[in-house]
Amino acid sequence: MQVGKPILYSYFRSSCSWRVRIALALKGIDYETMPISLIKDGGQQFSKEFQAVNPMKQVPALKIDGITIGQSNLSVLKQVGQENQLTWAQNAITSGFSALEQILQSTAGRYCVGDEVSMADLCLVPQVANAERFKVDLTPYPTISRINKTLLALEAFQVSHPCRQPDTPAELRA
């Protein structure tokens, strides 16, 4: 087994990659980023080099001590088709946020579950960014909006933000 600095194969805008970046930042784990463009060259995740890292051909892939862990959800949007993506994403996010807003009424403190950052928070912030990207009206979700704003003030969420990644296009950088 190879022991060394973890390597995160990531795409700046991937919400799944963002969750991993937040977790690594919260834990104070130093890592190397290997950008994998999901657009350039027809999708670098399909290259032979990346398939050797992750046969699932998806980001993120996190290599720690010679072991690679992978996960993603971009394949769902591709199955929906370009012409249906906006409507599908808006409906999926709205449905999920309506349920979550209700749940948060009994679980939320400063964050989704009380006053400690949890896995729920790591999932919330990238999903709110997806909602904004797909033009979902967040007005009906005041608790989600409040928690998101609170989380975005934390350093781990700031340093892991898509606008601060090495592969972020110049026009989208903070």
Short mmCIF file of N, CA and C in Angstrom, two decimals:
data_model
loop_
_atom_site.label_atom_id
_atom_site.label_comp_id
_atom_site.label_asym_id
_atom_site.label_seq_id
_atom_site.Cartn_x
_atom_site.Cartn_y
_atom_site.Cartn_z
N MET A 1 0.83 -1.21 0.00
CA MET A 1 0.00 0.00 0.00
C MET A 1 0.86 1.26 0.00
N GLN A 2 0.45 2.23 -0.78
CA GLN A 2 1.15 3.49 -0.85
C GLN A 2 0.59 4.42 0.22
N VAL A 3 1.47 4.94 1.08
CA VAL A 3 1.04 5.85 2.13
C VAL A 3 1.56 7.24 1.77
N GLY A 4 0.72 8.24 1.90
CA GLY A 4 1.13 9.60 1.59
C GLY A 4 -0.04 10.54 1.67
N LYS A 5 0.11 11.68 1.06
CA LYS A 5 -0.94 12.70 1.05
C LYS A 5 -2.14 12.18 0.25
N PRO A 6 -3.35 12.29 0.81
CA PRO A 6 -4.54 11.87 0.04
C PRO A 6 -4.67 12.69 -1.25
N ILE A 7 -5.23 12.07 -2.27
CA ILE A 7 -5.46 12.73 -3.55
C ILE A 7 -6.96 12.73 -3.82
N LEU A 8 -7.50 13.92 -4.07
CA LEU A 8 -8.92 14.04 -4.40
C LEU A 8 -9.04 14.36 -5.89
N TYR A 9 -9.62 13.44 -6.63
CA TYR A 9 -9.93 13.65 -8.04
C TYR A 9 -11.29 14.32 -8.05
N SER A 10 -11.34 15.56 -8.54
CA SER A 10 -12.49 16.41 -8.29
C SER A 10 -12.80 17.29 -9.49
N TYR A 11 -14.05 17.71 -9.58
CA TYR A 11 -14.46 18.73 -10.53
C TYR A 11 -15.02 19.88 -9.70
N PHE A 12 -14.61 21.10 -9.96
CA PHE A 12 -14.94 22.23 -9.11
C PHE A 12 -16.43 22.37 -8.82
N ARG A 13 -17.29 22.08 -9.78
CA ARG A 13 -18.72 22.32 -9.63
C ARG A 13 -19.48 21.09 -9.12
N SER A 14 -18.82 19.98 -8.99
CA SER A 14 -19.47 18.75 -8.52
C SER A 14 -19.88 18.89 -7.05
N SER A 15 -21.18 18.77 -6.78
CA SER A 15 -21.64 18.87 -5.39
C SER A 15 -21.13 17.70 -4.56
N CYS A 16 -20.97 16.55 -5.18
CA CYS A 16 -20.41 15.39 -4.47
C CYS A 16 -18.96 15.65 -4.08
N SER A 17 -18.19 16.24 -5.00
CA SER A 17 -16.80 16.59 -4.69
C SER A 17 -16.76 17.64 -3.58
N TRP A 18 -17.68 18.58 -3.62
CA TRP A 18 -17.72 19.63 -2.61
C TRP A 18 -17.92 19.03 -1.23
N ARG A 19 -18.80 18.05 -1.11
CA ARG A 19 -19.02 17.41 0.20
C ARG A 19 -17.73 16.81 0.74
N VAL A 20 -16.97 16.18 -0.13
CA VAL A 20 -15.70 15.57 0.30
C VAL A 20 -14.72 16.67 0.71
N ARG A 21 -14.65 17.75 -0.06
CA ARG A 21 -13.74 18.86 0.29
C ARG A 21 -14.10 19.46 1.64
N ILE A 22 -15.41 19.61 1.92
CA ILE A 22 -15.83 20.14 3.21
C ILE A 22 -15.37 19.21 4.33
N ALA A 23 -15.61 17.92 4.16
CA ALA A 23 -15.23 16.94 5.20
C ALA A 23 -13.73 16.97 5.44
N LEU A 24 -12.94 17.01 4.39
CA LEU A 24 -11.49 17.07 4.55
C LEU A 24 -11.06 18.35 5.27
N ALA A 25 -11.68 19.47 4.92
CA ALA A 25 -11.35 20.74 5.57
C ALA A 25 -11.76 20.73 7.05
N LEU A 26 -12.94 20.18 7.34
CA LEU A 26 -13.39 20.11 8.74
C LEU A 26 -12.46 19.26 9.58
N LYS A 27 -11.93 18.21 8.99
CA LYS A 27 -11.02 17.30 9.71
C LYS A 27 -9.57 17.79 9.67
N GLY A 28 -9.32 18.87 8.93
CA GLY A 28 -7.97 19.39 8.85
C GLY A 28 -7.01 18.48 8.09
N ILE A 29 -7.52 17.73 7.13
CA ILE A 29 -6.70 16.80 6.35
C ILE A 29 -6.16 17.51 5.12
N ASP A 30 -4.85 17.58 5.02
CA ASP A 30 -4.20 18.18 3.86
C ASP A 30 -4.26 17.17 2.71
N TYR A 31 -4.60 17.62 1.53
CA TYR A 31 -4.73 16.72 0.39
C TYR A 31 -4.33 17.43 -0.89
N GLU A 32 -4.08 16.66 -1.91
CA GLU A 32 -3.76 17.18 -3.23
C GLU A 32 -5.00 17.07 -4.10
N THR A 33 -5.28 18.09 -4.90
CA THR A 33 -6.41 18.05 -5.83
C THR A 33 -5.92 17.72 -7.23
N MET A 34 -6.57 16.75 -7.83
CA MET A 34 -6.32 16.42 -9.23
C MET A 34 -7.61 16.76 -9.99
N PRO A 35 -7.65 17.91 -10.66
CA PRO A 35 -8.86 18.29 -11.39
C PRO A 35 -9.19 17.32 -12.52
N ILE A 36 -10.46 16.93 -12.59
CA ILE A 36 -10.97 16.08 -13.66
C ILE A 36 -12.16 16.82 -14.27
N SER A 37 -11.96 17.38 -15.45
CA SER A 37 -13.03 18.14 -16.09
C SER A 37 -14.09 17.19 -16.63
N LEU A 38 -15.32 17.47 -16.28
CA LEU A 38 -16.43 16.67 -16.77
C LEU A 38 -16.89 17.14 -18.15
N ILE A 39 -16.26 18.21 -18.65
CA ILE A 39 -16.66 18.81 -19.93
C ILE A 39 -15.53 18.72 -20.96
N LYS A 40 -14.33 19.10 -20.57
CA LYS A 40 -13.18 19.15 -21.48
C LYS A 40 -12.89 17.78 -22.09
N ASP A 41 -12.55 17.77 -23.34
CA ASP A 41 -12.20 16.54 -24.06
C ASP A 41 -13.31 15.48 -24.00
N GLY A 42 -14.55 15.93 -23.96
CA GLY A 42 -15.67 14.98 -23.89
C GLY A 42 -15.85 14.37 -22.51
N GLY A 43 -15.16 14.91 -21.52
CA GLY A 43 -15.24 14.40 -20.15
C GLY A 43 -13.99 13.61 -19.80
N GLN A 44 -13.09 14.22 -19.03
CA GLN A 44 -11.83 13.56 -18.67
C GLN A 44 -12.05 12.33 -17.79
N GLN A 45 -13.24 12.21 -17.20
CA GLN A 45 -13.53 11.03 -16.38
C GLN A 45 -13.59 9.76 -17.24
N PHE A 46 -13.70 9.92 -18.56
CA PHE A 46 -13.76 8.77 -19.46
C PHE A 46 -12.39 8.36 -20.00
N SER A 47 -11.35 9.11 -19.62
CA SER A 47 -10.00 8.79 -20.11
C SER A 47 -9.51 7.47 -19.51
N LYS A 48 -8.62 6.81 -20.24
CA LYS A 48 -8.05 5.55 -19.75
C LYS A 48 -7.30 5.78 -18.43
N GLU A 49 -6.62 6.94 -18.33
CA GLU A 49 -5.86 7.25 -17.12
C GLU A 49 -6.79 7.33 -15.90
N PHE A 50 -7.93 8.03 -16.05
CA PHE A 50 -8.83 8.16 -14.91
C PHE A 50 -9.58 6.86 -14.63
N GLN A 51 -9.91 6.11 -15.67
CA GLN A 51 -10.58 4.82 -15.46
C GLN A 51 -9.71 3.87 -14.64
N ALA A 52 -8.39 4.04 -14.73
CA ALA A 52 -7.48 3.23 -13.91
C ALA A 52 -7.62 3.61 -12.43
N VAL A 53 -7.97 4.86 -12.17
CA VAL A 53 -8.19 5.33 -10.80
C VAL A 53 -9.57 4.92 -10.31
N ASN A 54 -10.59 5.20 -11.14
CA ASN A 54 -11.98 4.91 -10.77
C ASN A 54 -12.72 4.32 -11.97
N PRO A 55 -12.86 3.00 -11.99
CA PRO A 55 -13.56 2.35 -13.11
C PRO A 55 -15.01 2.80 -13.28
N MET A 56 -15.59 3.43 -12.26
CA MET A 56 -16.96 3.96 -12.38
C MET A 56 -17.00 5.21 -13.25
N LYS A 57 -15.83 5.80 -13.53
CA LYS A 57 -15.71 6.99 -14.39
C LYS A 57 -16.49 8.17 -13.83
N GLN A 58 -16.39 8.37 -12.50
CA GLN A 58 -17.12 9.46 -11.84
C GLN A 58 -16.21 10.17 -10.83
N VAL A 59 -16.51 11.44 -10.60
CA VAL A 59 -15.88 12.17 -9.51
C VAL A 59 -16.94 12.42 -8.44
N PRO A 60 -16.52 12.53 -7.22
CA PRO A 60 -15.14 12.50 -6.75
C PRO A 60 -14.62 11.08 -6.62
N ALA A 61 -13.31 11.02 -6.60
CA ALA A 61 -12.61 9.79 -6.21
C ALA A 61 -11.53 10.25 -5.24
N LEU A 62 -11.49 9.66 -4.09
CA LEU A 62 -10.53 10.03 -3.05
C LEU A 62 -9.60 8.85 -2.82
N LYS A 63 -8.32 9.09 -3.09
CA LYS A 63 -7.32 8.03 -2.93
C LYS A 63 -6.56 8.29 -1.63
N ILE A 64 -6.70 7.35 -0.69
CA ILE A 64 -6.03 7.45 0.61
C ILE A 64 -5.31 6.14 0.86
N ASP A 65 -4.01 6.23 1.12
CA ASP A 65 -3.21 5.03 1.43
C ASP A 65 -3.40 3.92 0.38
N GLY A 66 -3.48 4.33 -0.89
CA GLY A 66 -3.59 3.35 -1.96
C GLY A 66 -4.99 2.83 -2.22
N ILE A 67 -5.95 3.25 -1.43
CA ILE A 67 -7.35 2.81 -1.60
C ILE A 67 -8.15 3.97 -2.18
N THR A 68 -8.94 3.70 -3.22
CA THR A 68 -9.76 4.73 -3.87
C THR A 68 -11.22 4.55 -3.51
N ILE A 69 -11.84 5.64 -3.07
CA ILE A 69 -13.26 5.67 -2.71
C ILE A 69 -13.94 6.61 -3.70
N GLY A 70 -15.05 6.19 -4.30
CA GLY A 70 -15.72 7.03 -5.29
C GLY A 70 -17.22 7.15 -5.04
N GLN A 71 -17.82 8.22 -5.58
CA GLN A 71 -19.26 8.47 -5.47
C GLN A 71 -19.61 9.63 -6.38
N SER A 72 -20.85 9.66 -6.96
CA SER A 72 -21.27 10.78 -7.80
C SER A 72 -22.76 10.71 -8.12
N ASN A 73 -23.32 11.82 -8.64
CA ASN A 73 -24.73 11.84 -9.11
C ASN A 73 -24.93 12.50 -10.47
N LEU A 74 -23.84 12.87 -11.19
CA LEU A 74 -23.97 13.52 -12.50
C LEU A 74 -24.66 12.61 -13.50
N SER A 75 -24.50 11.30 -13.35
CA SER A 75 -25.07 10.35 -14.32
C SER A 75 -26.59 10.47 -14.39
N VAL A 76 -27.22 10.86 -13.29
CA VAL A 76 -28.68 11.03 -13.28
C VAL A 76 -29.08 12.16 -14.25
N LEU A 77 -28.38 13.30 -14.16
CA LEU A 77 -28.71 14.42 -15.04
C LEU A 77 -28.50 14.04 -16.51
N LYS A 78 -27.48 13.24 -16.79
CA LYS A 78 -27.25 12.83 -18.17
C LYS A 78 -28.38 11.94 -18.68
N GLN A 79 -28.93 11.10 -17.80
CA GLN A 79 -30.02 10.21 -18.19
C GLN A 79 -31.30 10.99 -18.48
N VAL A 80 -31.50 12.09 -17.76
CA VAL A 80 -32.70 12.92 -17.94
C VAL A 80 -32.69 13.59 -19.30
N GLY A 81 -31.50 13.94 -19.78
CA GLY A 81 -31.38 14.62 -21.08
C GLY A 81 -31.30 16.12 -20.90
N GLN A 82 -30.51 16.75 -21.72
CA GLN A 82 -30.24 18.19 -21.64
C GLN A 82 -31.51 19.03 -21.61
N GLU A 83 -32.47 18.70 -22.47
CA GLU A 83 -33.69 19.52 -22.59
C GLU A 83 -34.60 19.43 -21.37
N ASN A 84 -34.45 18.38 -20.56
CA ASN A 84 -35.31 18.19 -19.38
C ASN A 84 -34.61 18.45 -18.05
N GLN A 85 -33.31 18.79 -18.10
CA GLN A 85 -32.53 18.92 -16.86
C GLN A 85 -33.05 19.99 -15.92
N LEU A 86 -33.35 21.17 -16.43
CA LEU A 86 -33.78 22.27 -15.57
C LEU A 86 -35.07 21.92 -14.83
N THR A 87 -36.07 21.47 -15.55
CA THR A 87 -37.35 21.11 -14.94
C THR A 87 -37.20 19.96 -13.96
N TRP A 88 -36.45 18.93 -14.37
CA TRP A 88 -36.24 17.77 -13.50
C TRP A 88 -35.53 18.19 -12.21
N ALA A 89 -34.46 18.98 -12.33
CA ALA A 89 -33.69 19.41 -11.16
C ALA A 89 -34.55 20.28 -10.24
N GLN A 90 -35.30 21.20 -10.81
CA GLN A 90 -36.16 22.06 -10.00
C GLN A 90 -37.19 21.23 -9.23
N ASN A 91 -37.81 20.28 -9.90
CA ASN A 91 -38.81 19.43 -9.22
C ASN A 91 -38.18 18.57 -8.14
N ALA A 92 -37.04 17.97 -8.43
CA ALA A 92 -36.37 17.11 -7.45
C ALA A 92 -35.93 17.91 -6.22
N ILE A 93 -35.33 19.08 -6.46
CA ILE A 93 -34.85 19.91 -5.36
C ILE A 93 -36.01 20.45 -4.55
N THR A 94 -37.05 20.94 -5.20
CA THR A 94 -38.22 21.48 -4.51
C THR A 94 -38.88 20.40 -3.64
N SER A 95 -39.03 19.22 -4.17
CA SER A 95 -39.62 18.12 -3.41
C SER A 95 -38.78 17.80 -2.17
N GLY A 96 -37.47 17.68 -2.37
CA GLY A 96 -36.58 17.38 -1.25
C GLY A 96 -36.53 18.49 -0.22
N PHE A 97 -36.46 19.73 -0.68
CA PHE A 97 -36.41 20.87 0.24
C PHE A 97 -37.71 21.03 1.02
N SER A 98 -38.85 20.75 0.40
CA SER A 98 -40.13 20.85 1.12
C SER A 98 -40.14 19.87 2.29
N ALA A 99 -39.69 18.66 2.05
CA ALA A 99 -39.63 17.66 3.12
C ALA A 99 -38.58 18.05 4.16
N LEU A 100 -37.42 18.48 3.71
CA LEU A 100 -36.35 18.84 4.64
C LEU A 100 -36.73 20.03 5.51
N GLU A 101 -37.36 21.02 4.94
CA GLU A 101 -37.78 22.20 5.72
C GLU A 101 -38.67 21.76 6.88
N GLN A 102 -39.57 20.80 6.64
CA GLN A 102 -40.43 20.27 7.71
C GLN A 102 -39.60 19.54 8.76
N ILE A 103 -38.70 18.69 8.33
CA ILE A 103 -37.87 17.92 9.25
C ILE A 103 -37.03 18.84 10.13
N LEU A 104 -36.48 19.88 9.52
CA LEU A 104 -35.62 20.81 10.26
C LEU A 104 -36.35 21.53 11.38
N GLN A 105 -37.66 21.60 11.30
CA GLN A 105 -38.42 22.25 12.37
C GLN A 105 -38.21 21.54 13.70
N SER A 106 -37.94 20.24 13.66
CA SER A 106 -37.74 19.50 14.90
C SER A 106 -36.28 19.13 15.18
N THR A 107 -35.38 19.32 14.20
CA THR A 107 -33.98 18.91 14.41
C THR A 107 -32.99 20.06 14.46
N ALA A 108 -33.33 21.17 13.84
CA ALA A 108 -32.37 22.25 13.65
C ALA A 108 -32.06 22.99 14.94
N GLY A 109 -30.80 23.32 15.04
CA GLY A 109 -30.32 24.28 16.01
C GLY A 109 -29.61 25.33 15.18
N ARG A 110 -28.35 25.51 15.48
CA ARG A 110 -27.53 26.39 14.64
C ARG A 110 -27.36 25.76 13.25
N TYR A 111 -27.30 24.42 13.23
CA TYR A 111 -27.12 23.66 12.00
C TYR A 111 -28.30 22.71 11.80
N CYS A 112 -28.19 21.79 10.86
CA CYS A 112 -29.30 20.88 10.55
C CYS A 112 -29.73 20.02 11.72
N VAL A 113 -28.76 19.52 12.46
CA VAL A 113 -29.06 18.66 13.61
C VAL A 113 -28.36 19.25 14.82
N GLY A 114 -29.04 20.15 15.50
CA GLY A 114 -28.45 20.77 16.69
C GLY A 114 -27.41 21.81 16.36
N ASP A 115 -26.41 21.88 17.24
CA ASP A 115 -25.41 22.94 17.15
C ASP A 115 -24.02 22.46 16.75
N GLU A 116 -23.94 21.23 16.25
CA GLU A 116 -22.68 20.68 15.75
C GLU A 116 -22.84 20.38 14.26
N VAL A 117 -21.80 20.65 13.48
CA VAL A 117 -21.84 20.33 12.06
C VAL A 117 -21.93 18.82 11.90
N SER A 118 -22.87 18.39 11.05
CA SER A 118 -23.08 16.95 10.82
C SER A 118 -23.02 16.67 9.32
N MET A 119 -23.13 15.40 9.00
CA MET A 119 -23.14 14.99 7.59
C MET A 119 -24.29 15.68 6.84
N ALA A 120 -25.40 15.91 7.52
CA ALA A 120 -26.54 16.59 6.89
C ALA A 120 -26.12 17.97 6.38
N ASP A 121 -25.27 18.66 7.13
CA ASP A 121 -24.81 19.99 6.73
C ASP A 121 -23.88 19.92 5.52
N LEU A 122 -23.04 18.87 5.48
CA LEU A 122 -22.14 18.69 4.35
C LEU A 122 -22.92 18.46 3.07
N CYS A 123 -24.11 17.87 3.19
CA CYS A 123 -24.97 17.65 2.02
C CYS A 123 -25.80 18.88 1.68
N LEU A 124 -26.19 19.62 2.71
CA LEU A 124 -27.09 20.77 2.51
C LEU A 124 -26.46 21.86 1.65
N VAL A 125 -25.28 22.30 1.99
CA VAL A 125 -24.68 23.45 1.31
C VAL A 125 -24.50 23.21 -0.20
N PRO A 126 -23.93 22.08 -0.62
CA PRO A 126 -23.85 21.86 -2.08
C PRO A 126 -25.23 21.76 -2.74
N GLN A 127 -26.22 21.24 -2.03
CA GLN A 127 -27.55 21.13 -2.63
C GLN A 127 -28.21 22.50 -2.76
N VAL A 128 -27.97 23.38 -1.80
CA VAL A 128 -28.48 24.75 -1.93
C VAL A 128 -27.81 25.43 -3.12
N ALA A 129 -26.52 25.18 -3.31
CA ALA A 129 -25.84 25.74 -4.49
C ALA A 129 -26.44 25.19 -5.77
N ASN A 130 -26.79 23.90 -5.77
CA ASN A 130 -27.48 23.33 -6.94
C ASN A 130 -28.82 24.02 -7.16
N ALA A 131 -29.54 24.27 -6.07
CA ALA A 131 -30.83 24.95 -6.17
C ALA A 131 -30.66 26.33 -6.80
N GLU A 132 -29.65 27.04 -6.37
CA GLU A 132 -29.39 28.37 -6.94
C GLU A 132 -29.01 28.25 -8.42
N ARG A 133 -28.19 27.27 -8.73
CA ARG A 133 -27.75 27.05 -10.11
C ARG A 133 -28.94 26.73 -11.02
N PHE A 134 -29.91 25.96 -10.49
CA PHE A 134 -31.09 25.57 -11.28
C PHE A 134 -32.28 26.50 -11.03
N LYS A 135 -32.01 27.68 -10.47
CA LYS A 135 -33.00 28.75 -10.31
C LYS A 135 -34.24 28.35 -9.51
N VAL A 136 -34.00 27.64 -8.39
CA VAL A 136 -35.09 27.28 -7.49
C VAL A 136 -35.31 28.44 -6.52
N ASP A 137 -36.55 28.85 -6.34
CA ASP A 137 -36.90 29.91 -5.40
C ASP A 137 -36.73 29.37 -3.97
N LEU A 138 -35.84 29.96 -3.20
CA LEU A 138 -35.57 29.49 -1.84
C LEU A 138 -36.43 30.17 -0.78
N THR A 139 -37.27 31.10 -1.18
CA THR A 139 -38.14 31.82 -0.24
C THR A 139 -38.97 30.89 0.65
N PRO A 140 -39.53 29.79 0.13
CA PRO A 140 -40.33 28.91 0.99
C PRO A 140 -39.52 28.09 1.99
N TYR A 141 -38.19 28.27 1.99
CA TYR A 141 -37.33 27.44 2.83
C TYR A 141 -36.45 28.31 3.75
N PRO A 142 -37.06 29.04 4.68
CA PRO A 142 -36.27 29.95 5.52
C PRO A 142 -35.27 29.24 6.44
N THR A 143 -35.60 28.07 6.93
CA THR A 143 -34.68 27.36 7.81
C THR A 143 -33.47 26.86 7.02
N ILE A 144 -33.73 26.30 5.87
CA ILE A 144 -32.64 25.85 4.99
C ILE A 144 -31.74 27.04 4.65
N SER A 145 -32.34 28.16 4.30
CA SER A 145 -31.57 29.36 3.93
C SER A 145 -30.74 29.87 5.10
N ARG A 146 -31.31 29.87 6.29
CA ARG A 146 -30.59 30.35 7.48
C ARG A 146 -29.39 29.44 7.79
N ILE A 147 -29.63 28.15 7.78
CA ILE A 147 -28.55 27.20 8.08
C ILE A 147 -27.45 27.29 7.03
N ASN A 148 -27.84 27.39 5.76
CA ASN A 148 -26.87 27.51 4.67
C ASN A 148 -25.99 28.73 4.88
N LYS A 149 -26.60 29.85 5.20
CA LYS A 149 -25.84 31.09 5.42
C LYS A 149 -24.87 30.93 6.58
N THR A 150 -25.31 30.30 7.66
CA THR A 150 -24.46 30.07 8.83
C THR A 150 -23.28 29.17 8.46
N LEU A 151 -23.55 28.10 7.71
CA LEU A 151 -22.49 27.17 7.31
C LEU A 151 -21.48 27.82 6.37
N LEU A 152 -21.96 28.64 5.45
CA LEU A 152 -21.05 29.28 4.50
C LEU A 152 -20.09 30.26 5.16
N ALA A 153 -20.38 30.64 6.41
CA ALA A 153 -19.47 31.51 7.16
C ALA A 153 -18.31 30.73 7.77
N LEU A 154 -18.42 29.41 7.82
CA LEU A 154 -17.36 28.58 8.39
C LEU A 154 -16.22 28.39 7.39
N GLU A 155 -15.00 28.41 7.89
CA GLU A 155 -13.82 28.31 7.03
C GLU A 155 -13.83 27.06 6.16
N ALA A 156 -14.21 25.92 6.73
CA ALA A 156 -14.20 24.67 5.96
C ALA A 156 -15.10 24.75 4.73
N PHE A 157 -16.21 25.45 4.86
CA PHE A 157 -17.13 25.59 3.73
C PHE A 157 -16.62 26.63 2.74
N GLN A 158 -15.89 27.63 3.24
CA GLN A 158 -15.35 28.66 2.35
C GLN A 158 -14.20 28.12 1.51
N VAL A 159 -13.24 27.42 2.14
CA VAL A 159 -12.07 26.94 1.39
C VAL A 159 -12.42 25.82 0.41
N SER A 160 -13.52 25.13 0.67
CA SER A 160 -13.93 24.03 -0.20
C SER A 160 -14.90 24.46 -1.29
N HIS A 161 -15.31 25.73 -1.27
CA HIS A 161 -16.31 26.25 -2.21
C HIS A 161 -15.85 26.07 -3.66
N PRO A 162 -16.77 25.73 -4.56
CA PRO A 162 -16.41 25.56 -5.98
C PRO A 162 -15.69 26.76 -6.60
N CYS A 163 -15.97 27.96 -6.15
CA CYS A 163 -15.35 29.14 -6.75
C CYS A 163 -13.89 29.30 -6.32
N ARG A 164 -13.42 28.42 -5.44
CA ARG A 164 -12.04 28.52 -4.95
C ARG A 164 -11.20 27.28 -5.28
N GLN A 165 -11.61 26.53 -6.26
CA GLN A 165 -10.89 25.30 -6.61
C GLN A 165 -9.91 25.56 -7.75
N PRO A 166 -8.84 24.75 -7.82
CA PRO A 166 -7.82 24.99 -8.84
C PRO A 166 -8.34 24.88 -10.28
N ASP A 167 -9.41 24.13 -10.49
CA ASP A 167 -9.94 23.96 -11.84
C ASP A 167 -11.13 24.86 -12.14
N THR A 168 -11.44 25.79 -11.23
CA THR A 168 -12.55 26.71 -11.46
C THR A 168 -12.19 27.68 -12.58
N PRO A 169 -13.05 27.80 -13.60
CA PRO A 169 -12.78 28.78 -14.68
C PRO A 169 -12.68 30.19 -14.10
N ALA A 170 -11.84 30.99 -14.69
CA ALA A 170 -11.56 32.35 -14.20
C ALA A 170 -12.84 33.17 -13.99
N GLU A 171 -13.81 33.03 -14.89
CA GLU A 171 -15.03 33.84 -14.78
C GLU A 171 -15.92 33.41 -13.61
N LEU A 172 -15.67 32.26 -13.03
CA LEU A 172 -16.47 31.78 -11.88
C LEU A 172 -15.72 31.85 -10.56
N ARG A 173 -14.48 32.33 -10.58
CA ARG A 173 -13.66 32.40 -9.36
C ARG A 173 -14.13 33.53 -8.44
N ALA A 174 -13.92 33.31 -7.15
CA ALA A 174 -14.27 34.35 -6.15
C ALA A 174 -13.08 35.26 -5.97
#
